[in-house]
Coordinates of C-alpha atoms (C1' of nucleotides) in Angstrom, one line a residue:
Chain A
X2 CA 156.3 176.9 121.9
X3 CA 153.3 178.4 123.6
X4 CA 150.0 179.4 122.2
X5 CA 147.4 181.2 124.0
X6 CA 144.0 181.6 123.5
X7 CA 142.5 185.0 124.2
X8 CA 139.0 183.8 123.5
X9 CA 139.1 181.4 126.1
X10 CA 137.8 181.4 129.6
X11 CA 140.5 180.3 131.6
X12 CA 142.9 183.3 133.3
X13 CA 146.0 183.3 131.1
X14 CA 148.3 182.6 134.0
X15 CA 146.5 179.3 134.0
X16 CA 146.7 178.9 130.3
X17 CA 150.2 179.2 130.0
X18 CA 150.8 176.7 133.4
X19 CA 148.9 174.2 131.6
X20 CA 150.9 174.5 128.6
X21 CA 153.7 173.9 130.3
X22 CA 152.5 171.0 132.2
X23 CA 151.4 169.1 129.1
X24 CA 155.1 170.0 127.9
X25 CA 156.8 168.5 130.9
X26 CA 154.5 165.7 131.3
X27 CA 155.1 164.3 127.4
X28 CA 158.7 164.7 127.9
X29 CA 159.6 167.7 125.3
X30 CA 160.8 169.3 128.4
X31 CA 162.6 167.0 130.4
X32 CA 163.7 167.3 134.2
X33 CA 166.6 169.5 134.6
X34 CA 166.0 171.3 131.5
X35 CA 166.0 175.3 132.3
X36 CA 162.6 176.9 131.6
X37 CA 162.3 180.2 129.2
X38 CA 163.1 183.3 131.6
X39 CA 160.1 185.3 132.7
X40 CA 161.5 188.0 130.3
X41 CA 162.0 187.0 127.4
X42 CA 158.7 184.7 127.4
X43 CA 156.5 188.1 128.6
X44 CA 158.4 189.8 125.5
X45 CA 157.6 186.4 122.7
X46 CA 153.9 186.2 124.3
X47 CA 153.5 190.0 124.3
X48 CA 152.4 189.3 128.1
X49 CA 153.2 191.5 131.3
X50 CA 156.0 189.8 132.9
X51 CA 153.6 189.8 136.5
X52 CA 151.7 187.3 134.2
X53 CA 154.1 184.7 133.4
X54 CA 155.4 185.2 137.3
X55 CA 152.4 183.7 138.1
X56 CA 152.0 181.2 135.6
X57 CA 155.6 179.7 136.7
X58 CA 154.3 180.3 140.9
X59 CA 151.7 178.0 140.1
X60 CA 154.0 175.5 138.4
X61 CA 156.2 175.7 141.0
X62 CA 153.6 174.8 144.1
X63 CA 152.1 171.7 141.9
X64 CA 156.2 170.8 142.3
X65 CA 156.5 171.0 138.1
X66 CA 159.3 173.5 138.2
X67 CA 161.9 174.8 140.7
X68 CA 163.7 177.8 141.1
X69 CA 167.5 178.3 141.2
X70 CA 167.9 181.9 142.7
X71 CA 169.3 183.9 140.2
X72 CA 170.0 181.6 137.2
X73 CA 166.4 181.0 136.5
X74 CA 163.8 178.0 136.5
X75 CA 163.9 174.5 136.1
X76 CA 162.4 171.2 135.5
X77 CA 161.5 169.0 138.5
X78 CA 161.7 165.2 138.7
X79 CA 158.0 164.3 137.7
X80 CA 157.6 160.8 137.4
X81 CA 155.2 161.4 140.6
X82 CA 153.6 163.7 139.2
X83 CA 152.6 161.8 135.8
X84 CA 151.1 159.3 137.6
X85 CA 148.8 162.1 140.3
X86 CA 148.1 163.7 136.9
X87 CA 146.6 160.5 135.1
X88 CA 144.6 159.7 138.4
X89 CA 143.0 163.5 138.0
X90 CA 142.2 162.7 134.4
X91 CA 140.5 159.6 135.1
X92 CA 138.4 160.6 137.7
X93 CA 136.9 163.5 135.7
X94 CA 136.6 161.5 132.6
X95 CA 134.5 159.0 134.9
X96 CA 133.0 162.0 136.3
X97 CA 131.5 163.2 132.6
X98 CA 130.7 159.6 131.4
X99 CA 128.5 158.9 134.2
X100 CA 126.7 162.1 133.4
X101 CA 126.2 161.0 130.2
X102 CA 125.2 158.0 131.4
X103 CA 122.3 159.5 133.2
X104 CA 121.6 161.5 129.8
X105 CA 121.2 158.1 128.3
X106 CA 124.5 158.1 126.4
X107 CA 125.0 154.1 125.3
X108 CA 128.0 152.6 126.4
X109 CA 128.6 152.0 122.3
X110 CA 129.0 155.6 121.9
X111 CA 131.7 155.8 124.5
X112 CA 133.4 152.2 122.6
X113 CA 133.4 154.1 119.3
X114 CA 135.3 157.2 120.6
X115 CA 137.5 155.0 122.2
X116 CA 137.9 153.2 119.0
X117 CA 138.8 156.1 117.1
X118 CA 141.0 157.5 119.7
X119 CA 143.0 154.4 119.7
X120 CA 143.2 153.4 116.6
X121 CA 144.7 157.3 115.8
X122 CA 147.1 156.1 117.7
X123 CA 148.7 153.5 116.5
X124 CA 148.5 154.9 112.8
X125 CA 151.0 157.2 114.2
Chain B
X4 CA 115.6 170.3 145.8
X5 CA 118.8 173.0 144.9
X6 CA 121.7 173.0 146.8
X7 CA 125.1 175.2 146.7
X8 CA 128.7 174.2 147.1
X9 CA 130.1 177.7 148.6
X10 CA 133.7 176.1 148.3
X11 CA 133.3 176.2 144.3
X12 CA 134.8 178.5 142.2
X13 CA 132.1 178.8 139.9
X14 CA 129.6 181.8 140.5
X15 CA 126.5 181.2 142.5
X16 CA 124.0 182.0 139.6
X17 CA 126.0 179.1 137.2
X18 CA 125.8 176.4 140.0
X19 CA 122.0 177.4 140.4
X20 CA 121.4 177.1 136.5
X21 CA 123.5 174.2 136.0
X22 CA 121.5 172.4 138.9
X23 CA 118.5 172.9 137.0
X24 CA 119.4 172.1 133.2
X25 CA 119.9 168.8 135.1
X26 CA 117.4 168.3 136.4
X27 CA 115.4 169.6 133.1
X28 CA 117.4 166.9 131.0
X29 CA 116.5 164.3 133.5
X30 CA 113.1 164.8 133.0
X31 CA 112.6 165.4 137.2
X32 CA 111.5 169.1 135.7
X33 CA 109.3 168.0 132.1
X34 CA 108.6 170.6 129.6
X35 CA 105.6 172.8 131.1
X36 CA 105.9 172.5 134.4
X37 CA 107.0 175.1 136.5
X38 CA 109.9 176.1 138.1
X39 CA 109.9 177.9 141.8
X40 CA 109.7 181.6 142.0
X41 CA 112.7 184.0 142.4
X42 CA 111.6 184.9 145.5
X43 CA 110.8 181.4 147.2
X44 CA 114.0 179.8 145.6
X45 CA 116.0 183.0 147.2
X46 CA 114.2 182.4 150.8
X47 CA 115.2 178.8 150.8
X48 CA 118.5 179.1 149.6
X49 CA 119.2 182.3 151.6
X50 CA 120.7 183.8 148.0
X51 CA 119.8 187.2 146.9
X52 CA 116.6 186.9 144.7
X53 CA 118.7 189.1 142.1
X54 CA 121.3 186.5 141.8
X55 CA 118.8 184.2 141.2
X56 CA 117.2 186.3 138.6
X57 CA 120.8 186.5 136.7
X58 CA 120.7 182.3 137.0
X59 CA 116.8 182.2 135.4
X60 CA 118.2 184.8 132.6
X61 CA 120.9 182.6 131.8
X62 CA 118.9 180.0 131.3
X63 CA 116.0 181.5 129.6
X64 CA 119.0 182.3 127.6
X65 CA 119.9 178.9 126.7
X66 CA 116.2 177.6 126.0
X67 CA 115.6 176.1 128.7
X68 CA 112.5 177.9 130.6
X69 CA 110.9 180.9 129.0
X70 CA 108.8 183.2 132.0
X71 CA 105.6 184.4 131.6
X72 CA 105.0 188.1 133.3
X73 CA 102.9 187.8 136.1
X74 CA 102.5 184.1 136.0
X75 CA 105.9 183.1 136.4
X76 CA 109.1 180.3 134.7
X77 CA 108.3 177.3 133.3
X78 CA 110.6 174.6 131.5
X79 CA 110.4 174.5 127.6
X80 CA 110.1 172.3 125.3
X81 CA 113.9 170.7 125.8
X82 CA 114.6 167.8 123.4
X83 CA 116.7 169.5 120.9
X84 CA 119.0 170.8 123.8
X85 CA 119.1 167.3 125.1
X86 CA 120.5 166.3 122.1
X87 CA 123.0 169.0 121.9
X88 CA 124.3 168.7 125.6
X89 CA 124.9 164.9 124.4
X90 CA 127.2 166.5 121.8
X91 CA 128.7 168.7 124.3
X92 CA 129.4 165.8 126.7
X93 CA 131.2 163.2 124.4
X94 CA 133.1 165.8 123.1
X95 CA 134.4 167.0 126.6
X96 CA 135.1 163.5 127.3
X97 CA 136.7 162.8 124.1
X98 CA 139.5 165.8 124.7
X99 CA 139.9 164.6 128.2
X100 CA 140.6 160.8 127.0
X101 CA 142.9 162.3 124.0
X102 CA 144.8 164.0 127.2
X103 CA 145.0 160.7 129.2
X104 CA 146.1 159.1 126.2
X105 CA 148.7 161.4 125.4
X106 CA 149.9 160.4 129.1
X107 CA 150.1 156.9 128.4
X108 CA 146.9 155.7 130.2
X109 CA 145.8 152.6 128.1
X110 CA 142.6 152.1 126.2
X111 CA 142.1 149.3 129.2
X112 CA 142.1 152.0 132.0
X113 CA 139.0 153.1 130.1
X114 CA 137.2 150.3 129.6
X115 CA 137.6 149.3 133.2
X116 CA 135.7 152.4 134.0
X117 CA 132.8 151.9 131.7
X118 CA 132.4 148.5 133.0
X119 CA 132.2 150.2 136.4
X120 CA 129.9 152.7 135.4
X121 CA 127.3 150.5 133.3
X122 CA 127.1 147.7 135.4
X123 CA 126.4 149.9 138.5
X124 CA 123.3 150.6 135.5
X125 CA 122.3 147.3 135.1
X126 CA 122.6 146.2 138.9
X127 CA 119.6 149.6 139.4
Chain C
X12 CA 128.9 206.6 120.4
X13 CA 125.8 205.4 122.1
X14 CA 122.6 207.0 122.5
X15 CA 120.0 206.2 125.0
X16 CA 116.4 207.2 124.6
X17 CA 114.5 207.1 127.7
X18 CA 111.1 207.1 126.5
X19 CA 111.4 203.7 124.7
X20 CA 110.0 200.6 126.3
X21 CA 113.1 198.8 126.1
X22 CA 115.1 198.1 128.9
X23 CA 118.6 200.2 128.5
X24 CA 120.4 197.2 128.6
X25 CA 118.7 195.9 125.7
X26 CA 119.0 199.5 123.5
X27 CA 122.6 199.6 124.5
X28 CA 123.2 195.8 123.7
X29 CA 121.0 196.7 120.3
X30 CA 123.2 200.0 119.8
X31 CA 126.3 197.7 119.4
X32 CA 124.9 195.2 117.3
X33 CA 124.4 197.3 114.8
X34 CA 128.1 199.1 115.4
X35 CA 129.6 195.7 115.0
X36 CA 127.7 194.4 111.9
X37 CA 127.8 197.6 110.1
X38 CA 131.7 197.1 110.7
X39 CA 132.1 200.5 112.7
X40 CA 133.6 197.9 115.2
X41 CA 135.2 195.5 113.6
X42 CA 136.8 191.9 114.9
X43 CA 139.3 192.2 117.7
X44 CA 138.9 196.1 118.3
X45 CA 138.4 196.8 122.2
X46 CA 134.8 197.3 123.3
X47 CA 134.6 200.7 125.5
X48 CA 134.9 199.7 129.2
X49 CA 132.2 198.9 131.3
X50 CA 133.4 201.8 133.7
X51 CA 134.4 204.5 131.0
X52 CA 131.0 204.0 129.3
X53 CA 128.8 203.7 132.7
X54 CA 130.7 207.1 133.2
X55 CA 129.7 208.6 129.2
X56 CA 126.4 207.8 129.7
X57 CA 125.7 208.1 133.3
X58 CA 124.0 204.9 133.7
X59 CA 125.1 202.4 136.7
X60 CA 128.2 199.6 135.7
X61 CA 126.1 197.1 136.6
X62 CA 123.4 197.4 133.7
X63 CA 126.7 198.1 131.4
X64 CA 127.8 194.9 132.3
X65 CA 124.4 193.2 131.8
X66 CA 124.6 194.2 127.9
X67 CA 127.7 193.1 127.6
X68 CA 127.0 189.7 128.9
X69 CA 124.1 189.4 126.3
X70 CA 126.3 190.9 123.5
X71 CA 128.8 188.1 124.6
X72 CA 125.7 185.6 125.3
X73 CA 125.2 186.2 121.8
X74 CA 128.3 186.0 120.6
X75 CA 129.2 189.2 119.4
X76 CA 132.0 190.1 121.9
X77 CA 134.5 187.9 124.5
X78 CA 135.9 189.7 127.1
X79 CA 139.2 188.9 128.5
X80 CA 139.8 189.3 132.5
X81 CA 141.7 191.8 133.5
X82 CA 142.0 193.3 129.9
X83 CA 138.0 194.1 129.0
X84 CA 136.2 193.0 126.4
X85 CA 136.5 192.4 122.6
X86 CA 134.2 192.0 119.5
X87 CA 134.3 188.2 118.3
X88 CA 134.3 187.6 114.7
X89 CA 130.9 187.9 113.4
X90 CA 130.7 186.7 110.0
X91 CA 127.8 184.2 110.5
X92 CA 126.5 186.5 113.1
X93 CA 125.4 188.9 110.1
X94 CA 124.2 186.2 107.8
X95 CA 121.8 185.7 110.7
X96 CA 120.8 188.8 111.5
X97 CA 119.6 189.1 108.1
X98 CA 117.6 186.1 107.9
X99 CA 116.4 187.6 111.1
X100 CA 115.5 190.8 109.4
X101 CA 113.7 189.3 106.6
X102 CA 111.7 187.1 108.1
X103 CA 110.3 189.9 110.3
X104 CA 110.2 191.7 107.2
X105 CA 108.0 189.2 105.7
X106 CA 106.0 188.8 108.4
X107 CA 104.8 192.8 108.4
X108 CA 104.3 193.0 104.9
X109 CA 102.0 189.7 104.9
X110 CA 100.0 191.6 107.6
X111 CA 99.7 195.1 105.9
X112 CA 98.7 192.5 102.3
X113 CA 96.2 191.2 104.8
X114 CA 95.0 195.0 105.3
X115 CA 95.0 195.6 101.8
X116 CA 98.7 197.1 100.6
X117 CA 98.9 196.8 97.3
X118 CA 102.0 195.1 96.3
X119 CA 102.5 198.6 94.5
X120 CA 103.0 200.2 97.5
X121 CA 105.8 198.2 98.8
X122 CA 107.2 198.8 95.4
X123 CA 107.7 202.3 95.7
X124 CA 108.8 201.8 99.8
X125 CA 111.9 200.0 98.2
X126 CA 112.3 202.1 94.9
X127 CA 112.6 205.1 97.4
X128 CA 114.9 203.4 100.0
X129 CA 117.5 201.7 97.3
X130 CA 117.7 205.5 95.2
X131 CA 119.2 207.0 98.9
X132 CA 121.5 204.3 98.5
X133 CA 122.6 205.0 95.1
X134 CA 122.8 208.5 96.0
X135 CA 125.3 208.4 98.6
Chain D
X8 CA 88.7 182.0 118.2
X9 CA 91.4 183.6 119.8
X10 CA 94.9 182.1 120.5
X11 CA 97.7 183.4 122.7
X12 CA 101.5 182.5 122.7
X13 CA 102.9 181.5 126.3
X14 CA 106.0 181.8 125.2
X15 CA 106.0 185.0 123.7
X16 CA 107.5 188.0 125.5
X17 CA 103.8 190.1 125.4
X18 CA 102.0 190.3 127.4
X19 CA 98.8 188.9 127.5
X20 CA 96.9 191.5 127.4
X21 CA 98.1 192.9 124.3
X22 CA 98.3 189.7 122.7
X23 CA 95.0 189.7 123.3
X24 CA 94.2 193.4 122.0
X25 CA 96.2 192.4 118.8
X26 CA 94.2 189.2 117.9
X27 CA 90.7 191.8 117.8
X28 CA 92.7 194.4 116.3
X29 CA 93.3 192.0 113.7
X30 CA 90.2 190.4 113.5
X31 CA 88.7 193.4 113.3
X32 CA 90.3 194.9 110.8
X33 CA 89.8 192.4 108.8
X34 CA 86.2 192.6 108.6
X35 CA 86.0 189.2 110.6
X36 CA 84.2 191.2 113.4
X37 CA 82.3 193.4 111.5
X38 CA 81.0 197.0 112.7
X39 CA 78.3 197.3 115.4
X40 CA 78.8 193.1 115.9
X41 CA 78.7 192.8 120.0
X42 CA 82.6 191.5 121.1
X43 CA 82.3 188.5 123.2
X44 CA 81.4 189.1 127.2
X45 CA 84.8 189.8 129.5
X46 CA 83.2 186.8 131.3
X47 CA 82.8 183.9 129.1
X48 CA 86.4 184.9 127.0
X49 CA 88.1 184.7 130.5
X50 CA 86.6 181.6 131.2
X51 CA 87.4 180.2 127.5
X52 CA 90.8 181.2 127.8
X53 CA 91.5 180.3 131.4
X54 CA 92.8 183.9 132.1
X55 CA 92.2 186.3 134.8
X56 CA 88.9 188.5 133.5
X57 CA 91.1 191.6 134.6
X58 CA 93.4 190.8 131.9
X59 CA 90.4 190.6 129.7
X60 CA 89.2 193.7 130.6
X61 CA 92.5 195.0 130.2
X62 CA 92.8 194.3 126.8
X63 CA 89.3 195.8 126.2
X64 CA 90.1 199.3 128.0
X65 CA 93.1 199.0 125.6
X66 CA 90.8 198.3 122.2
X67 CA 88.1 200.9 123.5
X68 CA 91.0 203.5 124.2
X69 CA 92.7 202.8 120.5
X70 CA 88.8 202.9 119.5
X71 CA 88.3 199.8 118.2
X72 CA 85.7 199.0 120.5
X73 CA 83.1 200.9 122.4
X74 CA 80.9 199.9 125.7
X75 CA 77.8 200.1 126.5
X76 CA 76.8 200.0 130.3
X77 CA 75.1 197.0 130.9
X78 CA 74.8 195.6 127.3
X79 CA 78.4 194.8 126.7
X80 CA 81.2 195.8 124.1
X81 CA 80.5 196.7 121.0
X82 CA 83.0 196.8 117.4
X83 CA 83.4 200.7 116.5
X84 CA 83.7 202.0 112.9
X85 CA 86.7 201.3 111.6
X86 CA 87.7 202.3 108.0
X87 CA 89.6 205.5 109.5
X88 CA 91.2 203.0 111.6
X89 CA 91.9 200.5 109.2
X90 CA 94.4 203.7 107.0
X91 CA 96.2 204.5 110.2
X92 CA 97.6 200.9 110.8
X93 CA 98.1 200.9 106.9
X94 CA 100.8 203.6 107.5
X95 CA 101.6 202.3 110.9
X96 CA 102.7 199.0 109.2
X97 CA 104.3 200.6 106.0
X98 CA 106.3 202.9 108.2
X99 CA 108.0 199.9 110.2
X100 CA 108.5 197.9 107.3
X101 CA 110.3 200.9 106.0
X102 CA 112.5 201.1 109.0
X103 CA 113.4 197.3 108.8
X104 CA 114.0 197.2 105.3
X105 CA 116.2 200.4 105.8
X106 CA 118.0 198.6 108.1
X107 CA 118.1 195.4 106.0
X108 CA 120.2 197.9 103.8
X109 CA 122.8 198.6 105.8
X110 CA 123.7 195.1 106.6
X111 CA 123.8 194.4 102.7
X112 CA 120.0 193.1 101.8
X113 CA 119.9 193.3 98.5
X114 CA 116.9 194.7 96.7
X115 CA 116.5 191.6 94.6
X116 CA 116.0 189.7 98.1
X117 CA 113.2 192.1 99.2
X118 CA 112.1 191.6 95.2
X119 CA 112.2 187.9 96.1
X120 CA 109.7 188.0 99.2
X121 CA 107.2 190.3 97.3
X122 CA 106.9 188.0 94.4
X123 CA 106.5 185.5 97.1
X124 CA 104.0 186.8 98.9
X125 CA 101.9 188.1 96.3
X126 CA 101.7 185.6 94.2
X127 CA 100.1 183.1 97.4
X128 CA 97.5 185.4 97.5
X129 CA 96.6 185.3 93.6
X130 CA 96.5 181.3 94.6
X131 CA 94.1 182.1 97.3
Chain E
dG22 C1' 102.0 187.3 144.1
dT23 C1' 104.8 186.9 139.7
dG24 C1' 109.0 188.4 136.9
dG25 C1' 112.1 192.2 135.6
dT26 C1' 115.0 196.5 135.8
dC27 C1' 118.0 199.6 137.8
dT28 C1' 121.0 201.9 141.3
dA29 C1' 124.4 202.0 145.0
dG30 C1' 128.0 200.0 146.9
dA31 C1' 131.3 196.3 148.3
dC32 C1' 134.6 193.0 147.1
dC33 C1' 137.3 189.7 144.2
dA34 C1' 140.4 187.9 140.4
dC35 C1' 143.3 189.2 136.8
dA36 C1' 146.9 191.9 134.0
Chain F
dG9 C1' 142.8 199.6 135.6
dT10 C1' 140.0 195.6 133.7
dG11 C1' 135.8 192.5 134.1
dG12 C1' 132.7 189.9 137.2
dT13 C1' 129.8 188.6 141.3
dC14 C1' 126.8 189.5 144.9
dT15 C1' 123.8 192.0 148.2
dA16 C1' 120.4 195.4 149.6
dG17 C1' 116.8 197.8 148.3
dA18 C1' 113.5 200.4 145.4
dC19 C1' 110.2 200.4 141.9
dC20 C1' 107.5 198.9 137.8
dA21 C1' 104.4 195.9 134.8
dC22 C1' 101.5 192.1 134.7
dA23 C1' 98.0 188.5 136.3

DNA sequence: GTGGTCTAGACCACA
DNA sequence: GTGGTCTAGACCACA
C-alpha cells in the first residue's frame, strides 16, 4: 500500500504523508475510511512507530486525517482540500515552466508533453 | 547581485550555488569570466566565507566553474549542462503535470498557463 | 579499515573518500551495507567529523553512497560506477605509457610489467 | 612553445616545470641550449615572472636546469636524468595497472592499448 | 590577495 | 544516536 524510497531525499515522515495524501486525494481512501494503525504500519514498513506518529501529525494539521481518541485515525472530508492541492500544483508547475522559459524551452516542447500526458490518458 | 531567503529550508551554500547556475545558464555570468571571491561574496552577504566555499565546491562539482589557485573561480564552458538542466526541467514539470492530472486538473488549465507565460514573452 | 598517510599531498578528505572507493568497487563494501558513521570513524581515526563528513558528501557527490537522515549513510549500487572507474584507469594508463614510449620504453618493457603483475594473480 | 591548462588542478608552476621536463627530455631542448629568459616567458605567457622563476628553482633543484649569474638558465646534462623518470614512469604505471587488476582489467585490455600505442609509433 | 583544508564547537532535523 | 549546516578562526599553497 505504501512504498518508501530510502534513496530519496525527502525525511520519511514526509514520504509516507505524501503517500497518503495522493491516496486520499484519488479516492482509494475515501472520507471516513479508518487509516492503518501506527502499529501495525511501523511493523509492515519495518519503521519506528515515532516515524509513522509523525507522518499521520502532519496529515492531521493539513486537515487530511482526524483522530478518534482511542479507536484510531480517520479520513477527513477533503473536497476542500482537492481543490487547495491543485491550486499548489499549478503554481509550481507555472513556477518551473517559466524557468524553462528563461532557459529557452519552446512553448512546443511544453505542447508535446502535454500531448503525451493527455493522450495517456484517455487510452486508459 | 546574490541574495538569500533566510526563511527557506534549503541550506545557505545550495541557495548560493543555485543562484549562480542561474545566472551561468542565463548567460549574465559567460563561460570565462569570473566569479567574486570567497571572501568578497562572504563580506557582502555577511555569510561565513567557509560556507561559501562548500557552495563554490558544489558547484565546481557540477561543472560549472573550475578555480584556479591563486588567481581565483571562473565559469566553464557550460553548454552541455544547459542542455541537461533543460532535461531536468521538463522532466520535473512533466511529474508535476502527471500529478495535477491524476487530480483531475484539465489539459486546459495548462494551456491557459502557457498562454500566460509566453505571451508575457512576446509582449518583452 | 582506513589508513591515513599524512605525508601525502592529498587532502585527507580526498584519501579517505579514495580509501572507500576502492572498498566499494573491490566489493569489500557491497550495495546497501552501512557506511561507518561519521562520528564512530572521526573517533577511529582521530580526525575532526567535519572533514569525515566532507568525504562522504563527495563519495555521495559521486554516487557511491546515499545517506539516509537520521539513519547514516549507505553504499549505492555501483555497477556502472566500476565500468567507469576502469575506463578511468585505462585512459590514465594509456596516457603514462605513451609518455614513458615518448622516453624510450620499449614496448618489451611493459611486457614484462604485465607478465609479472597477471603471474601474482594466478598465484593467489 | 609552451602551453598551460587553466583548468587543470596544477598548479602553474609545475605545469610549467613539466612542459621543460618534457621537452627536455626529449632532446627538444638539447644540453647546454640556454632556456628562455624568466622575463620574456612571463611576458609570453601573461603570468606572474615569480611563478616563472618558480618553476625554474624547481627544474634547477630536480637538475634539469642550471644558472648562471647574469647569463641566464642553462639545460644540464641529462641522460642520468632521462633513466630515473624511465623508472619513475614504469613504476606508476605498475601501480595503475595493479590496480586495474583488482577491479577486473583484463590483460588482453592492457594487451589491447599496447598494440595500440605501438603500432602509431611504427606509423610515425 | 586568491582558493583550500582542517579543527573546534554549537545547533538542528530525523529515526 | 544518525547526518547535516554553519560559524569562528587558524594555517597553507599559490600568483
Amino acid at each position: 500500500m505504501i512504498t518508501i524510497d530510502y534513496q530519496s531525499k525527502l525525511p520519511l515522515y514526509e514520504q509516507i504523508a505524501g503517500r497518503f495524501q495522493t491516496l486520499i486525494l484519488k479516492g482509494a481512501l475515501p472520507p471516513g475510511s479508518q487509516m492503518p494503525s501506527v502499529r501495525s504500519l511501523a511493523m509492515e514498513l519495518s519503521i519506528n512507530p515515532n516515524t509513522i506518529q509523525k507522518a499521520f501529525s502532519l496529515l492531521e494539521g493539513q486537515g487530511y486525517i482526524y483522530s478518534v481518541k482511542g479507536r484510531g485515525n480517520y479520513v477527513a472530508d477533503t473536497v476542500i482540500l482537492a481543490e487547495k492541492e491543485k491550486q499548489v500544483l499549478l503554481e509550481e508547475t507555472e513556477n518551473l515552466i517559466r524557468q524553462g522559459r528563461e532557459l529557452g524551452i519552446a512553448r512546443a516542447e511544453y505542447n508535446a508533453v502535454l500531448d503525451r500526458l493527455y493522450r495517456e490518458e484517455e487510452a486508459k
